[in-house]
Amino acid sequence: MLAIGCFALAAQAEESEWPKGHYPLPDSGNMVGEVYRVQAEYEDTLVDIARDHNVGYEEIIRANPDVSIWVPGEGTEVVIPGRHILPDAERSGIVINLAELRLYYYPEPAEGEVAHVETYPIGIGRDGYNTPLGTTETTMRLKDPAWYPPESMREEAAAEGEPPPDVVPPGPDNPLGEYAILLDIPGYLIHGTNQPDGIGMRASRGCIRMYPEDIESIFGRVPEGTRVNIIDAPIKLGFDDQGAPYLQAFAALDEQENGMDTLLGMLSELKQQQTGEQFVDFERFSQTLESSDGEIVPLI
């Protein structure tokens, strides 16, 4: 569907044997994947391209601010933000970083298997329906789940004169899609969707949505009782396999509850990592925090 540039192919060559979004855990550093570029075909939209390349709505928009969402145009170069800084959290089970609208899954490696991470774009709760933070676990897995509209939705719809049905059976009208993984938080699930264009957005009533093919991929491999750590890390400090530092920011400091503590901790870590051969560009550090556009920026 997409014509991929030669340099994009080169960037992905080392991971060609891994499925999309799957990466071996790095021996050193905390970064996986690569940024690369593709060329849009005649009928592509940015949303189509995002889904094809394991990217969500906000990610593709941020990476291509000057490209039309719905009509990029044949031959237009599109940046795929495929590089990720692993969250600063225990690498086990599922880690969900709300700030970057992304889920990380660390499956238990089988004997002789390389430890790896899988990462997927997600949709989360919109304002007023925030996805809860904290550590929980998966409970039940449901294939072709029925959907029972929550009371809040029923009240809103009734006020507008359009009360929803008591239950929506499996099928194309079911917003849960074909697969759902229940969490040990009443009313919250990781599930598919019948509106995949909303992946990578804050649009749900608190549940975690995934592309249909992504939830299908992990559904049979996430056992009941899997640890799920939901965090909100809008600033991420990364180090590549050579120890070079990078910074990624999704929200300005004044929008964060513990922004200053996070900043001071990162500055301290950077100073500890700094050697005589590399000097951190603190002006670039400040500019990255100010722009908060999600780009992974080198600091040397």
Short mmCIF file of C-alpha atoms in Angstrom, two decimals:
data_model
loop_
_atom_site.label_atom_id
_atom_site.label_comp_id
_atom_site.label_asym_id
_atom_site.label_seq_id
_atom_site.Cartn_x
_atom_site.Cartn_y
_atom_site.Cartn_z
CA MET A 1 0.00 0.00 0.00
CA LEU A 2 2.88 2.33 0.75
CA ALA A 3 6.13 2.90 -1.07
CA ILE A 4 8.88 2.88 1.55
CA GLY A 5 12.06 4.86 0.98
CA CYS A 6 15.43 3.11 0.83
CA PHE A 7 16.65 4.71 4.03
CA ALA A 8 13.48 3.60 5.82
CA LEU A 9 14.15 0.04 4.78
CA ALA A 10 17.69 0.32 6.09
CA ALA A 11 16.45 1.65 9.42
CA GLN A 12 14.15 -1.33 9.84
CA ALA A 13 16.49 -4.01 8.53
CA GLU A 14 17.76 -5.14 11.91
CA GLU A 15 14.21 -5.78 13.16
CA SER A 16 12.75 -7.23 9.98
CA GLU A 17 12.21 -10.63 11.59
CA TRP A 18 10.11 -9.16 14.40
CA PRO A 19 6.38 -8.44 13.98
CA LYS A 20 5.34 -4.81 13.76
CA GLY A 21 5.68 -3.11 17.15
CA HIS A 22 7.74 -5.96 18.66
CA TYR A 23 11.33 -5.29 19.77
CA PRO A 24 14.01 -7.24 21.64
CA LEU A 25 14.75 -5.58 24.95
CA PRO A 26 17.96 -3.54 24.60
CA ASP A 27 21.07 -4.81 26.37
CA SER A 28 21.82 -1.21 27.33
CA GLY A 29 19.75 1.96 27.25
CA ASN A 30 15.97 2.14 27.16
CA MET A 31 15.09 2.91 23.55
CA VAL A 32 13.59 0.74 20.80
CA GLY A 33 12.54 1.23 17.19
CA GLU A 34 13.39 3.90 14.63
CA VAL A 35 11.85 6.99 13.06
CA TYR A 36 11.41 6.43 9.32
CA ARG A 37 9.50 7.83 6.35
CA VAL A 38 7.06 6.49 3.79
CA GLN A 39 5.38 7.92 0.73
CA ALA A 40 1.60 8.24 0.62
CA GLU A 41 -0.36 6.53 -2.12
CA TYR A 42 -3.19 8.28 -3.98
CA GLU A 43 -6.07 7.26 -1.66
CA ASP A 44 -4.16 7.20 1.65
CA THR A 45 -5.11 9.34 4.62
CA LEU A 46 -2.77 10.01 7.53
CA VAL A 47 -5.13 7.90 9.64
CA ASP A 48 -4.69 4.96 7.25
CA ILE A 49 -0.92 5.34 7.30
CA ALA A 50 -0.87 5.56 11.10
CA ARG A 51 -2.77 2.29 11.45
CA ASP A 52 -0.55 0.53 8.91
CA HIS A 53 2.53 1.52 10.91
CA ASN A 54 1.47 0.90 14.53
CA VAL A 55 0.88 4.60 15.26
CA GLY A 56 -2.09 6.46 16.74
CA TYR A 57 -3.92 9.59 15.63
CA GLU A 58 -2.15 12.18 17.79
CA GLU A 59 1.26 10.63 17.11
CA ILE A 60 0.93 10.85 13.32
CA ILE A 61 -0.48 14.39 13.47
CA ARG A 62 2.34 15.64 15.72
CA ALA A 63 4.99 14.07 13.50
CA ASN A 64 3.49 15.59 10.32
CA PRO A 65 2.08 19.02 11.25
CA ASP A 66 2.15 20.32 7.68
CA VAL A 67 0.54 17.29 6.01
CA SER A 68 -3.20 17.15 5.32
CA ILE A 69 -4.93 14.58 7.53
CA TRP A 70 -7.41 13.40 4.94
CA VAL A 71 -5.63 14.12 1.65
CA PRO A 72 -1.86 13.92 2.08
CA GLY A 73 -1.45 13.55 -1.68
CA GLU A 74 0.24 10.86 -3.70
CA GLY A 75 4.01 10.85 -3.17
CA THR A 76 3.88 13.01 -0.03
CA GLU A 77 6.57 12.01 2.45
CA VAL A 78 5.11 11.01 5.82
CA VAL A 79 7.20 10.69 9.00
CA ILE A 80 6.50 7.56 11.06
CA PRO A 81 7.41 8.19 14.73
CA GLY A 82 8.45 4.59 15.34
CA ARG A 83 11.08 5.18 18.01
CA HIS A 84 10.05 4.77 21.64
CA ILE A 85 11.56 5.41 25.05
CA LEU A 86 10.50 2.58 27.33
CA PRO A 87 8.55 3.85 30.35
CA ASP A 88 10.41 4.19 33.64
CA ALA A 89 8.47 1.32 35.19
CA GLU A 90 9.00 -2.35 35.96
CA ARG A 91 9.29 -4.29 32.70
CA SER A 92 6.68 -6.91 33.39
CA GLY A 93 3.12 -7.49 32.30
CA ILE A 94 1.41 -4.46 30.77
CA VAL A 95 2.49 -0.84 31.26
CA ILE A 96 0.13 1.85 29.98
CA ASN A 97 1.45 5.41 29.71
CA LEU A 98 -1.58 7.68 29.41
CA ALA A 99 0.51 10.72 28.49
CA GLU A 100 1.75 9.13 25.26
CA LEU A 101 -1.41 7.11 24.53
CA ARG A 102 0.59 3.90 24.30
CA LEU A 103 0.58 0.42 25.81
CA TYR A 104 3.71 -1.66 26.42
CA TYR A 105 3.45 -5.41 26.90
CA TYR A 106 6.34 -7.44 28.32
CA PRO A 107 5.42 -11.10 27.77
CA GLU A 108 7.13 -13.69 29.91
CA PRO A 109 9.75 -15.22 27.57
CA ALA A 110 9.61 -18.96 27.02
CA GLU A 111 12.74 -21.01 27.58
CA GLY A 112 15.33 -19.99 25.00
CA GLU A 113 13.23 -17.05 23.79
CA VAL A 114 14.60 -13.53 23.61
CA ALA A 115 12.96 -11.16 26.10
CA HIS A 116 11.05 -8.53 24.17
CA VAL A 117 8.53 -5.74 24.40
CA GLU A 118 5.47 -5.09 22.30
CA THR A 119 4.03 -1.60 22.02
CA TYR A 120 0.67 -0.47 20.66
CA PRO A 121 -1.18 2.86 20.29
CA ILE A 122 -4.32 3.17 22.39
CA GLY A 123 -7.34 5.37 22.99
CA ILE A 124 -8.09 6.45 26.57
CA GLY A 125 -10.65 8.40 28.60
CA ARG A 126 -11.57 11.91 27.59
CA ASP A 127 -11.93 14.86 29.97
CA GLY A 128 -14.32 13.99 32.75
CA TYR A 129 -13.83 10.25 32.18
CA ASN A 130 -10.15 9.90 33.04
CA THR A 131 -8.60 6.45 32.85
CA PRO A 132 -7.58 5.61 36.45
CA LEU A 133 -3.91 5.42 37.47
CA GLY A 134 -2.37 2.65 39.52
CA THR A 135 -1.50 -1.02 39.48
CA THR A 136 -4.15 -3.64 38.80
CA GLU A 137 -4.36 -6.95 36.94
CA THR A 138 -6.28 -8.63 34.18
CA THR A 139 -9.19 -10.83 35.18
CA MET A 140 -11.47 -12.28 32.49
CA ARG A 141 -11.05 -12.41 28.70
CA LEU A 142 -14.18 -12.15 26.57
CA LYS A 143 -14.54 -13.05 22.90
CA ASP A 144 -17.47 -11.29 21.19
CA PRO A 145 -18.52 -9.43 24.35
CA ALA A 146 -21.92 -7.84 24.75
CA TRP A 147 -21.90 -4.17 25.74
CA TYR A 148 -24.06 -2.78 28.51
CA PRO A 149 -24.17 1.04 28.24
CA PRO A 150 -23.10 2.59 31.57
CA GLU A 151 -25.58 4.53 33.64
CA SER A 152 -23.87 7.85 32.88
CA MET A 153 -24.35 7.29 29.16
CA ARG A 154 -27.94 6.19 29.65
CA GLU A 155 -28.71 9.36 31.58
CA GLU A 156 -27.08 11.61 28.97
CA ALA A 157 -28.86 9.86 26.11
CA ALA A 158 -32.21 9.94 27.91
CA ALA A 159 -31.82 13.69 28.45
CA GLU A 160 -31.42 14.05 24.68
CA GLY A 161 -34.44 11.86 24.01
CA GLU A 162 -32.44 8.97 22.58
CA PRO A 163 -32.10 6.30 25.29
CA PRO A 164 -29.71 3.48 24.30
CA PRO A 165 -30.71 -0.19 24.38
CA ASP A 166 -30.18 -2.14 27.59
CA VAL A 167 -27.54 -4.24 25.84
CA VAL A 168 -25.71 -4.15 22.50
CA PRO A 169 -24.99 -7.69 21.26
CA PRO A 170 -21.78 -8.69 19.45
CA GLY A 171 -21.56 -7.26 15.95
CA PRO A 172 -20.52 -4.17 13.98
CA ASP A 173 -22.45 -1.79 16.25
CA ASN A 174 -20.71 -2.98 19.41
CA PRO A 175 -18.14 -0.38 20.59
CA LEU A 176 -16.12 -3.06 22.41
CA GLY A 177 -15.20 -4.78 19.17
CA GLU A 178 -14.59 -8.52 19.11
CA TYR A 179 -12.22 -8.86 22.08
CA ALA A 180 -12.14 -7.51 25.62
CA ILE A 181 -9.80 -8.04 28.57
CA LEU A 182 -11.35 -7.09 31.90
CA LEU A 183 -9.30 -5.34 34.58
CA ASP A 184 -9.63 -5.70 38.31
CA ILE A 185 -11.07 -2.18 38.40
CA PRO A 186 -14.87 -2.36 38.17
CA GLY A 187 -16.11 -1.14 34.78
CA TYR A 188 -12.70 -0.82 33.09
CA LEU A 189 -11.45 -2.93 30.19
CA ILE A 190 -8.82 -3.17 27.49
CA HIS A 191 -10.84 -3.79 24.34
CA GLY A 192 -11.14 -3.42 20.59
CA THR A 193 -13.34 -0.89 18.87
CA ASN A 194 -15.72 -0.43 15.96
CA GLN A 195 -14.28 3.06 15.44
CA PRO A 196 -10.53 2.49 14.86
CA ASP A 197 -9.98 6.08 13.66
CA GLY A 198 -10.21 7.08 17.32
CA ILE A 199 -7.13 5.12 18.38
CA GLY A 200 -4.49 7.53 19.60
CA MET A 201 -7.07 9.96 20.98
CA ARG A 202 -8.67 10.75 24.33
CA ALA A 203 -12.18 9.77 23.37
CA SER A 204 -13.43 6.92 25.58
CA ARG A 205 -15.27 6.88 28.90
CA GLY A 206 -12.16 5.62 30.65
CA CYS A 207 -11.54 2.24 29.04
CA ILE A 208 -8.41 1.49 27.00
CA ARG A 209 -9.14 0.95 23.31
CA MET A 210 -6.88 -0.80 20.80
CA TYR A 211 -6.94 -1.34 17.06
CA PRO A 212 -8.95 -4.52 16.34
CA GLU A 213 -5.89 -6.36 15.01
CA ASP A 214 -3.80 -5.35 18.05
CA ILE A 215 -6.23 -6.57 20.70
CA GLU A 216 -6.68 -9.77 18.69
CA SER A 217 -2.89 -10.22 18.68
CA ILE A 218 -2.48 -10.06 22.47
CA PHE A 219 -5.86 -11.49 23.50
CA GLY A 220 -4.77 -15.11 23.62
CA ARG A 221 -1.34 -14.33 25.07
CA VAL A 222 -2.22 -12.24 28.10
CA PRO A 223 -3.03 -14.67 30.90
CA GLU A 224 -5.49 -13.87 33.67
CA GLY A 225 -3.72 -12.21 36.57
CA THR A 226 -1.28 -10.28 34.35
CA ARG A 227 0.00 -7.16 36.10
CA VAL A 228 -1.23 -3.89 34.58
CA ASN A 229 0.54 -0.69 35.60
CA ILE A 230 -1.26 2.48 34.45
CA ILE A 231 1.02 5.52 34.70
CA ASP A 232 1.05 9.10 33.48
CA ALA A 233 4.60 10.01 32.43
CA PRO A 234 4.49 13.11 30.20
CA ILE A 235 8.30 13.53 30.27
CA LYS A 236 10.58 10.63 29.38
CA LEU A 237 14.36 10.55 29.54
CA GLY A 238 15.98 8.06 27.18
CA PHE A 239 19.46 6.65 26.59
CA ASP A 240 20.55 4.81 23.47
CA ASP A 241 22.90 1.82 23.43
CA GLN A 242 25.88 4.20 23.47
CA GLY A 243 24.62 6.09 26.51
CA ALA A 244 23.62 9.24 24.59
CA PRO A 245 20.66 11.02 26.24
CA TYR A 246 17.32 11.91 24.65
CA LEU A 247 14.23 13.71 25.89
CA GLN A 248 10.57 13.35 25.00
CA ALA A 249 7.80 15.58 26.37
CA PHE A 250 4.04 15.43 25.87
CA ALA A 251 2.88 18.19 28.22
CA ALA A 252 4.31 21.44 29.59
CA LEU A 253 5.67 21.44 33.14
CA ASP A 254 2.96 23.75 34.43
CA GLU A 255 0.34 21.21 33.31
CA GLN A 256 1.85 18.45 35.44
CA GLU A 257 1.06 17.77 39.06
CA ASN A 258 4.62 16.72 39.92
CA GLY A 259 6.37 18.41 37.02
CA MET A 260 9.10 20.15 38.99
CA ASP A 261 10.04 17.02 40.94
CA THR A 262 10.26 15.10 37.65
CA LEU A 263 12.41 17.83 36.12
CA LEU A 264 14.85 17.94 39.04
CA GLY A 265 15.18 14.15 39.01
CA MET A 266 15.97 14.10 35.29
CA LEU A 267 18.52 16.90 35.58
CA SER A 268 20.23 15.00 38.36
CA GLU A 269 20.32 11.81 36.27
CA LEU A 270 21.69 13.68 33.26
CA LYS A 271 24.50 15.18 35.32
CA GLN A 272 25.38 11.75 36.70
CA GLN A 273 25.50 10.29 33.19
CA GLN A 274 27.51 13.15 31.73
CA THR A 275 31.12 12.33 30.87
CA GLY A 276 34.07 14.39 29.70
CA GLU A 277 33.39 13.40 26.08
CA GLN A 278 29.77 14.44 25.87
CA PHE A 279 28.07 17.56 27.14
CA VAL A 280 24.33 17.82 27.58
CA ASP A 281 22.68 20.65 25.67
CA PHE A 282 20.50 22.08 28.43
CA GLU A 283 19.15 24.78 26.12
CA ARG A 284 17.75 22.04 23.87
CA PHE A 285 16.45 20.31 27.00
CA SER A 286 14.51 23.46 27.89
CA GLN A 287 13.24 23.94 24.32
CA THR A 288 11.97 20.35 24.20
CA LEU A 289 10.04 20.83 27.43
CA GLU A 290 8.57 24.05 26.11
CA SER A 291 7.42 22.58 22.78
CA SER A 292 6.09 19.34 24.35
CA ASP A 293 5.34 17.94 20.90
CA GLY A 294 6.24 14.31 21.60
CA GLU A 295 9.37 14.33 19.45
CA ILE A 296 12.34 12.36 20.80
CA VAL A 297 15.16 14.92 20.83
CA PRO A 298 18.89 14.18 21.27
CA LEU A 299 20.49 16.18 24.05
CA ILE A 300 24.09 16.13 22.84
#
